[in-house]
Structures are given as structure tokens and as C-alpha cells.
Amino acid sequence: MKYSLSAKNLVCRNLEAHASYCAGLLNPNHTKEITGIVRSDTGLLTSRLNQAVSNTVMLPRILQRFALDYFAERHSPFTLWHSASKPLDDDALAQLGFQRKQSQVAMAAEVQRLAVQGAGPSEGDLTGGELEVSGVKKEELATYGEVLAAECSSAQEAAELQKFYTALVAIPEQRRARLRFFLARLEGVPVAAGCLFASADALGLYDLTTLQDYRGRGIGRRLFRHLLEQAQASHHRSLVALVPAERQQLPLDCGFFAVGEVARYLFTP
């Protein structure tokens, strides 16, 4: 893999595909695209799952008409991602009601070169009990949603996110097969979650979450290692992720490369 603009595009294509796939599981008219931007709508009121991904600089009025007006009419929040190297006009977006959030670091790795052992807990990490990481069964999807919802900043976002995973229970497994969910349980209690999403050209890491009370004990590292092992057992050549800047060291230690930044904006009607 050439770690350049092409690798960053790989990350962002996976992000677009993930947003479209998740939305399509619930909403038949889920995704629309114009030059430079893709909009995906689950039909739920969730900024985590309703997304617009921009890969070129465009006039604020185009963003407003295609994305903001669409979601505002539905009284729905959404997240705008901007992957182009040239930034958008933050002041103009703020006037439209967008709130700038922390940018994420786009990261990519060649699966065959992953250093899985580098993802394990250090000697000082203590889980304080028996930790088990396993795939999520259909009847456990609501539990997976509960772990993610527990870390949401608003009650509405938490409730809508749980609706999504509860709804997945009724969807045949073959229709959601590109999503593989995992839970880490400490003494049987679900304390961390993560997902692998398979697009046409890469696996993507999503939802990596450890409950606040269980952080700093090596649980997230153990889950991360498990996901890398799952990637190594797949047929995919590339693994991609979007991570906060302060959390990029672990992926770097495991063979990922930072390939750029992706700006993130939140719209809440």
C-alpha cells in the first residue's frame, strides 16, 4: 500500500460505504450522492449514524441545500466529515449551525504487516478479572447498542442508537453480514465494544468503545488486538480506521500509518 493521498482515500471510501450500508439496513432511500459529497440517512435521529462525507471543497450553500436542509427538515442531527486537504470555511459553516468537533486521524495498514502482539496489554495493565472477547450473536445486538449508548453525550442520541441495534435483530444475518460486532466482557459484564466493516477494498474499524469506569485497565487494548487477529484471518489486504489524535499511538505500534486528517462537524437542529 502506498501511504499517501490514495491511502487516505481508502479510509474515506470505507467511511462512506459504512455510513451507506448502516443506513440502508433501515431506510430504503438511504443514500444520495452529488459531485463531492455523499449523504446517508438511517431514518433515526442520530448524528452517529446519519452522515455526510465530503471529499472536495464546495460552496456553503451547496452543503446547506444538499445536507443541512435535508436533515433539518427531518429534525435530525448528522455528522459532516470533510476529507479534502483544503479545509472548508469554518466561519461560514458555523453561521449555518455546524459545530466544529475534533478532527480524526485517518489511519491505514496492510493486514499482512500488522504487529498484533504490539496491541497487547503492558505488564502494568490489570483487567481485575477474567476478560473474554467474542463475536456478538443476534440476541446480543441490543447489548452491543447499550455499551455504545452509555458513552453518548445526550439521552436522545443514546436512545436512537439503541433503536438501531435493536432493529438489527429482525434483519436477516445475510443482509448485515458485512458488519461484524464484538464485545469484551469482564467477569461476564459487557464493558467494551468494537466492529469490523467490510467494504469492497478494505476492512474498517468502528465503534471502539470502553465504558468509562473500565478504562485504563488494558481492556481496550485486548479488544483491539482481537480485532486485528480477526482482520488477519480475513481475505482483506487493508485495514483502516479513524481515531482521535491522542489515541493513535497504539495503532502506530501495531503497523498502521497516519495518512491524513478528516475534519468533523456536528449539526443539531
mmCIF file of C-alpha atoms in Angstrom:
data_model
loop_
_atom_site.group_PDB
_atom_site.id
_atom_site.type_symbol
_atom_site.label_atom_id
_atom_site.label_comp_id
_atom_site.label_asym_id
_atom_site.label_seq_id
_atom_site.Cartn_x
_atom_site.Cartn_y
_atom_site.Cartn_z
ATOM 1 C CA MET A 1 0.000 0.000 0.000
ATOM 2 C CA LYS A 2 1.287 3.470 -0.851
ATOM 3 C CA TYR A 3 0.680 5.646 2.194
ATOM 4 C CA SER A 4 -0.295 8.877 0.527
ATOM 5 C CA LEU A 5 -3.450 10.511 -0.718
ATOM 6 C CA SER A 6 -4.548 7.146 -2.113
ATOM 7 C CA ALA A 7 -4.420 5.604 1.374
ATOM 8 C CA LYS A 8 -6.439 8.473 2.838
ATOM 9 C CA ASN A 9 -8.995 7.991 0.088
ATOM 10 C CA LEU A 10 -9.169 4.319 1.072
ATOM 11 C CA VAL A 11 -10.124 5.346 4.616
ATOM 12 C CA CYS A 12 -12.760 7.780 3.419
ATOM 13 C CA ARG A 13 -14.268 5.374 0.897
ATOM 14 C CA ASN A 14 -14.695 2.893 3.731
ATOM 15 C CA LEU A 15 -16.341 5.613 5.829
ATOM 16 C CA GLU A 16 -18.777 6.383 3.004
ATOM 17 C CA ALA A 17 -19.534 2.713 2.453
ATOM 18 C CA HIS A 18 -20.047 2.084 6.179
ATOM 19 C CA ALA A 19 -22.451 5.012 6.526
ATOM 20 C CA SER A 20 -24.393 3.949 3.433
ATOM 21 C CA TYR A 21 -24.548 0.300 4.475
ATOM 22 C CA CYS A 22 -25.796 1.034 8.000
ATOM 23 C CA ALA A 23 -28.412 3.468 6.698
ATOM 24 C CA GLY A 24 -29.575 1.011 4.060
ATOM 25 C CA LEU A 25 -30.355 -1.641 6.651
ATOM 26 C CA LEU A 26 -33.230 0.520 7.937
ATOM 27 C CA ASN A 27 -34.078 3.064 5.257
ATOM 28 C CA PRO A 28 -34.728 2.113 1.590
ATOM 29 C CA ASN A 29 -33.991 5.682 0.407
ATOM 30 C CA HIS A 30 -30.863 5.900 2.479
ATOM 31 C CA THR A 31 -28.072 7.393 0.385
ATOM 32 C CA LYS A 32 -27.802 10.192 -2.174
ATOM 33 C CA GLU A 33 -24.701 11.496 -3.896
ATOM 34 C CA ILE A 34 -23.726 14.576 -5.847
ATOM 35 C CA THR A 35 -20.255 15.518 -7.013
ATOM 36 C CA GLY A 36 -18.003 15.661 -3.980
ATOM 37 C CA ILE A 37 -20.423 14.603 -1.234
ATOM 38 C CA VAL A 38 -22.367 11.513 -0.125
ATOM 39 C CA ARG A 39 -25.345 11.747 2.262
ATOM 40 C CA SER A 40 -26.638 8.755 4.255
ATOM 41 C CA ASP A 41 -29.798 8.743 6.391
ATOM 42 C CA THR A 42 -30.919 5.890 8.674
ATOM 43 C CA GLY A 43 -34.296 7.494 9.350
ATOM 44 C CA LEU A 44 -33.358 7.740 13.041
ATOM 45 C CA LEU A 45 -32.424 10.906 14.927
ATOM 46 C CA THR A 46 -28.759 10.056 15.396
ATOM 47 C CA SER A 47 -25.689 12.064 14.457
ATOM 48 C CA ARG A 48 -23.533 8.976 14.865
ATOM 49 C CA LEU A 49 -25.252 7.115 12.022
ATOM 50 C CA ASN A 50 -26.644 9.934 9.851
ATOM 51 C CA GLN A 51 -23.658 11.256 7.938
ATOM 52 C CA ALA A 52 -22.484 13.353 5.020
ATOM 53 C CA VAL A 53 -18.984 12.739 3.695
ATOM 54 C CA SER A 54 -17.360 15.468 1.618
ATOM 55 C CA ASN A 55 -14.230 14.909 -0.454
ATOM 56 C CA THR A 56 -13.932 18.310 -2.093
ATOM 57 C CA VAL A 57 -14.309 21.963 -1.104
ATOM 58 C CA MET A 58 -17.713 23.291 -2.096
ATOM 59 C CA LEU A 59 -19.715 26.424 -1.510
ATOM 60 C CA PRO A 60 -21.533 26.528 1.851
ATOM 61 C CA ARG A 61 -24.855 26.977 0.056
ATOM 62 C CA ILE A 62 -24.404 23.613 -1.679
ATOM 63 C CA LEU A 63 -23.715 21.901 1.652
ATOM 64 C CA GLN A 64 -26.751 23.660 3.054
ATOM 65 C CA ARG A 65 -29.118 22.591 0.291
ATOM 66 C CA PHE A 66 -27.904 19.020 -0.072
ATOM 67 C CA ALA A 67 -27.173 18.044 3.529
ATOM 68 C CA LEU A 68 -28.216 20.572 6.158
ATOM 69 C CA ASP A 69 -31.666 21.435 4.744
ATOM 70 C CA TYR A 70 -32.392 17.743 4.181
ATOM 71 C CA PHE A 71 -31.678 16.712 7.785
ATOM 72 C CA ALA A 72 -33.102 19.912 9.290
ATOM 73 C CA GLU A 73 -36.438 19.214 7.580
ATOM 74 C CA ARG A 74 -36.442 15.847 9.384
ATOM 75 C CA HIS A 75 -35.367 17.487 12.673
ATOM 76 C CA SER A 76 -32.413 15.113 12.639
ATOM 77 C CA PRO A 77 -28.816 15.672 13.722
ATOM 78 C CA PHE A 78 -25.998 14.446 11.498
ATOM 79 C CA THR A 79 -22.219 14.449 11.214
ATOM 80 C CA LEU A 80 -20.382 16.092 8.337
ATOM 81 C CA TRP A 81 -16.954 14.642 7.513
ATOM 82 C CA HIS A 82 -14.559 16.561 5.255
ATOM 83 C CA SER A 83 -11.643 14.604 3.830
ATOM 84 C CA ALA A 84 -10.163 17.007 1.275
ATOM 85 C CA SER A 85 -6.773 18.507 2.108
ATOM 86 C CA LYS A 86 -8.114 22.024 1.545
ATOM 87 C CA PRO A 87 -10.316 22.981 4.506
ATOM 88 C CA LEU A 88 -13.886 24.190 4.472
ATOM 89 C CA ASP A 89 -14.782 27.683 5.683
ATOM 90 C CA ASP A 90 -15.373 27.112 9.407
ATOM 91 C CA ASP A 91 -16.895 30.561 9.944
ATOM 92 C CA ALA A 92 -19.403 30.059 7.137
ATOM 93 C CA LEU A 93 -20.324 26.612 8.465
ATOM 94 C CA ALA A 94 -20.737 27.995 11.986
ATOM 95 C CA GLN A 95 -23.217 30.541 10.639
ATOM 96 C CA LEU A 96 -25.198 27.659 9.151
ATOM 97 C CA GLY A 97 -25.315 25.929 12.541
ATOM 98 C CA PHE A 98 -22.452 23.447 12.245
ATOM 99 C CA GLN A 99 -20.310 22.874 15.320
ATOM 100 C CA ARG A 100 -16.663 22.020 14.654
ATOM 101 C CA LYS A 101 -15.582 18.890 16.523
ATOM 102 C CA GLN A 102 -12.192 17.277 16.994
ATOM 103 C CA SER A 103 -10.692 16.128 13.715
ATOM 104 C CA GLN A 104 -9.900 12.445 13.372
ATOM 105 C CA VAL A 105 -6.661 10.922 12.115
ATOM 106 C CA ALA A 106 -7.104 8.666 9.082
ATOM 107 C CA MET A 107 -5.016 5.524 9.555
ATOM 108 C CA ALA A 108 -4.313 2.562 7.269
ATOM 109 C CA ALA A 109 -2.374 -0.685 7.487
ATOM 110 C CA GLU A 110 -1.519 -3.644 5.319
ATOM 111 C CA VAL A 111 -3.123 -6.620 7.052
ATOM 112 C CA GLN A 112 -0.189 -8.931 6.417
ATOM 113 C CA ARG A 113 2.174 -6.483 8.134
ATOM 114 C CA LEU A 114 0.148 -5.954 11.294
ATOM 115 C CA ALA A 115 2.093 -6.423 14.527
ATOM 116 C CA VAL A 116 -0.710 -7.968 16.567
ATOM 117 C CA GLN A 117 1.404 -8.690 19.629
ATOM 118 C CA GLY A 118 2.118 -4.997 19.924
ATOM 119 C CA ALA A 119 -1.541 -4.450 20.763
ATOM 120 C CA GLY A 120 -1.470 -6.487 23.948
ATOM 121 C CA PRO A 121 -1.594 -5.084 27.488
ATOM 122 C CA SER A 122 1.677 -3.998 29.032
ATOM 123 C CA GLU A 123 2.870 -5.603 32.247
ATOM 124 C CA GLY A 124 1.287 -2.814 34.232
ATOM 125 C CA ASP A 125 -2.187 -3.312 32.753
ATOM 126 C CA LEU A 126 -4.594 -5.144 35.036
ATOM 127 C CA THR A 127 -8.106 -6.078 33.988
ATOM 128 C CA GLY A 128 -9.015 -7.058 37.532
ATOM 129 C CA GLY A 129 -10.792 -10.219 36.421
ATOM 130 C CA GLU A 130 -11.361 -12.652 33.609
ATOM 131 C CA LEU A 131 -11.781 -10.880 30.276
ATOM 132 C CA GLU A 132 -13.437 -12.542 27.291
ATOM 133 C CA VAL A 133 -13.744 -11.060 23.799
ATOM 134 C CA SER A 134 -16.156 -12.681 21.367
ATOM 135 C CA GLY A 135 -18.396 -12.040 18.397
ATOM 136 C CA VAL A 136 -21.898 -10.733 19.014
ATOM 137 C CA LYS A 137 -24.803 -13.092 18.410
ATOM 138 C CA LYS A 138 -28.164 -11.880 17.150
ATOM 139 C CA GLU A 139 -29.697 -11.887 20.607
ATOM 140 C CA GLU A 140 -26.778 -9.784 21.898
ATOM 141 C CA LEU A 141 -27.111 -6.914 19.419
ATOM 142 C CA ALA A 142 -29.183 -4.836 21.830
ATOM 143 C CA THR A 143 -26.481 -5.308 24.471
ATOM 144 C CA TYR A 144 -23.871 -4.076 21.993
ATOM 145 C CA GLY A 145 -26.007 -0.992 21.423
ATOM 146 C CA GLU A 146 -26.281 -0.408 25.161
ATOM 147 C CA VAL A 147 -22.489 -0.255 25.515
ATOM 148 C CA LEU A 148 -22.244 2.358 22.748
ATOM 149 C CA ALA A 149 -25.241 4.281 24.065
ATOM 150 C CA ALA A 150 -23.718 4.514 27.536
ATOM 151 C CA GLU A 151 -20.978 6.761 26.140
ATOM 152 C CA CYS A 152 -23.328 9.118 24.245
ATOM 153 C CA SER A 153 -23.427 12.765 25.251
ATOM 154 C CA SER A 154 -27.227 13.078 25.053
ATOM 155 C CA ALA A 155 -30.199 10.942 26.052
ATOM 156 C CA GLN A 156 -31.744 11.273 22.578
ATOM 157 C CA GLU A 157 -28.581 10.075 20.836
ATOM 158 C CA ALA A 158 -28.335 7.129 23.237
ATOM 159 C CA ALA A 159 -31.976 6.136 22.710
ATOM 160 C CA GLU A 160 -31.786 6.409 18.904
ATOM 161 C CA LEU A 161 -28.552 4.448 18.785
ATOM 162 C CA GLN A 162 -30.140 1.661 20.827
ATOM 163 C CA LYS A 163 -33.095 1.643 18.422
ATOM 164 C CA PHE A 164 -30.704 0.914 15.569
ATOM 165 C CA TYR A 165 -29.129 -2.142 17.181
ATOM 166 C CA THR A 166 -32.473 -3.408 18.449
ATOM 167 C CA ALA A 167 -33.829 -3.137 14.900
ATOM 168 C CA LEU A 168 -30.903 -5.178 13.556
ATOM 169 C CA VAL A 169 -32.199 -8.223 15.442
ATOM 170 C CA ALA A 170 -35.082 -8.505 12.964
ATOM 171 C CA ILE A 171 -32.820 -8.158 9.907
ATOM 172 C CA PRO A 172 -31.594 -11.453 8.385
ATOM 173 C CA GLU A 173 -27.936 -12.093 9.086
ATOM 174 C CA GLN A 174 -27.033 -12.284 5.404
ATOM 175 C CA ARG A 175 -28.285 -8.710 4.925
ATOM 176 C CA ARG A 176 -25.994 -7.351 7.655
ATOM 177 C CA ALA A 177 -23.105 -9.764 7.046
ATOM 178 C CA ARG A 178 -20.607 -7.012 6.188
ATOM 179 C CA LEU A 179 -20.818 -5.841 9.808
ATOM 180 C CA ARG A 180 -19.171 -7.965 12.491
ATOM 181 C CA PHE A 181 -19.696 -6.863 16.071
ATOM 182 C CA PHE A 182 -17.580 -7.782 19.095
ATOM 183 C CA LEU A 183 -17.993 -7.383 22.848
ATOM 184 C CA ALA A 184 -15.424 -7.574 25.628
ATOM 185 C CA ARG A 185 -16.852 -8.940 28.876
ATOM 186 C CA LEU A 186 -15.164 -8.614 32.243
ATOM 187 C CA GLU A 187 -16.449 -11.318 34.603
ATOM 188 C CA GLY A 188 -19.406 -11.663 32.241
ATOM 189 C CA VAL A 189 -20.253 -7.935 32.189
ATOM 190 C CA PRO A 190 -20.104 -6.188 28.759
ATOM 191 C CA VAL A 191 -17.588 -3.355 29.154
ATOM 192 C CA ALA A 192 -16.232 -2.644 25.647
ATOM 193 C CA ALA A 193 -17.372 -2.881 22.033
ATOM 194 C CA GLY A 194 -15.943 -2.766 18.541
ATOM 195 C CA CYS A 195 -16.917 -3.515 14.958
ATOM 196 C CA LEU A 196 -15.317 -4.588 11.688
ATOM 197 C CA PHE A 197 -16.967 -3.420 8.458
ATOM 198 C CA ALA A 198 -16.029 -4.985 5.128
ATOM 199 C CA SER A 199 -16.131 -2.700 2.109
ATOM 200 C CA ALA A 200 -15.010 -3.695 -1.372
ATOM 201 C CA ASP A 201 -11.373 -2.725 -0.827
ATOM 202 C CA ALA A 202 -10.742 -2.652 2.937
ATOM 203 C CA LEU A 203 -11.831 -3.627 6.410
ATOM 204 C CA GLY A 204 -12.763 -0.718 8.648
ATOM 205 C CA LEU A 205 -12.556 -0.463 12.431
ATOM 206 C CA TYR A 206 -15.558 1.249 14.037
ATOM 207 C CA ASP A 207 -17.274 1.802 17.393
ATOM 208 C CA LEU A 208 -14.168 1.148 19.526
ATOM 209 C CA THR A 209 -15.546 1.987 22.962
ATOM 210 C CA THR A 210 -14.691 1.081 26.550
ATOM 211 C CA LEU A 211 -17.056 2.108 29.322
ATOM 212 C CA GLN A 212 -15.690 4.975 31.380
ATOM 213 C CA ASP A 213 -15.400 3.025 34.641
ATOM 214 C CA TYR A 214 -13.284 0.318 32.985
ATOM 215 C CA ARG A 215 -10.713 2.413 31.139
ATOM 216 C CA GLY A 216 -7.009 2.262 31.871
ATOM 217 C CA ARG A 217 -7.051 -1.475 32.582
ATOM 218 C CA GLY A 218 -5.919 -2.894 29.233
ATOM 219 C CA ILE A 219 -9.419 -3.875 28.115
ATOM 220 C CA GLY A 220 -9.473 -1.666 25.027
ATOM 221 C CA ARG A 221 -6.035 -2.965 24.032
ATOM 222 C CA ARG A 222 -7.187 -6.554 24.346
ATOM 223 C CA LEU A 223 -10.259 -5.844 22.223
ATOM 224 C CA PHE A 224 -8.128 -4.030 19.644
ATOM 225 C CA ARG A 225 -5.770 -6.999 19.428
ATOM 226 C CA HIS A 226 -8.710 -9.343 18.906
ATOM 227 C CA LEU A 227 -9.995 -7.216 16.015
ATOM 228 C CA LEU A 228 -6.557 -7.218 14.407
ATOM 229 C CA GLU A 229 -6.461 -11.012 14.685
ATOM 230 C CA GLN A 230 -9.856 -11.185 13.000
ATOM 231 C CA ALA A 231 -8.554 -8.961 10.206
ATOM 232 C CA GLN A 232 -5.551 -11.244 9.718
ATOM 233 C CA ALA A 233 -7.888 -14.205 9.322
ATOM 234 C CA SER A 234 -9.859 -12.411 6.592
ATOM 235 C CA HIS A 235 -9.132 -12.112 2.866
ATOM 236 C CA HIS A 236 -8.731 -8.336 3.045
ATOM 237 C CA ARG A 237 -5.398 -6.703 2.281
ATOM 238 C CA SER A 238 -6.054 -3.367 4.013
ATOM 239 C CA LEU A 239 -7.364 -2.268 7.410
ATOM 240 C CA VAL A 240 -8.426 1.332 8.027
ATOM 241 C CA ALA A 241 -9.644 3.454 10.914
ATOM 242 C CA LEU A 242 -10.422 6.989 12.053
ATOM 243 C CA VAL A 243 -9.072 7.744 15.525
ATOM 244 C CA PRO A 244 -8.581 10.774 17.785
ATOM 245 C CA ALA A 245 -5.038 12.147 17.659
ATOM 246 C CA GLU A 246 -4.392 11.249 21.302
ATOM 247 C CA ARG A 247 -5.222 7.588 20.621
ATOM 248 C CA GLN A 248 -3.119 6.981 17.522
ATOM 249 C CA GLN A 249 -0.056 5.554 19.278
ATOM 250 C CA LEU A 250 -1.495 2.065 19.709
ATOM 251 C CA PRO A 251 -2.388 1.694 16.001
ATOM 252 C CA LEU A 252 1.033 3.100 15.066
ATOM 253 C CA ASP A 253 2.697 0.490 17.283
ATOM 254 C CA CYS A 254 0.710 -2.218 15.515
ATOM 255 C CA GLY A 255 1.680 -1.311 11.974
ATOM 256 C CA PHE A 256 -0.759 1.437 10.999
ATOM 257 C CA PHE A 257 0.326 4.637 9.301
ATOM 258 C CA ALA A 258 -1.284 8.038 9.801
ATOM 259 C CA VAL A 259 -2.303 9.183 6.320
ATOM 260 C CA GLY A 260 -4.063 12.490 6.983
ATOM 261 C CA GLU A 261 -6.763 14.240 8.976
ATOM 262 C CA VAL A 262 -10.509 14.255 8.433
ATOM 263 C CA ALA A 263 -12.434 17.259 9.725
ATOM 264 C CA ARG A 264 -15.651 16.607 11.635
ATOM 265 C CA TYR A 265 -18.685 18.852 12.132
ATOM 266 C CA LEU A 266 -21.919 18.233 14.026
ATOM 267 C CA PHE A 267 -25.295 19.656 13.100
ATOM 268 C CA THR A 268 -28.050 19.561 15.703
ATOM 269 C CA PRO A 269 -31.429 21.104 14.732
#
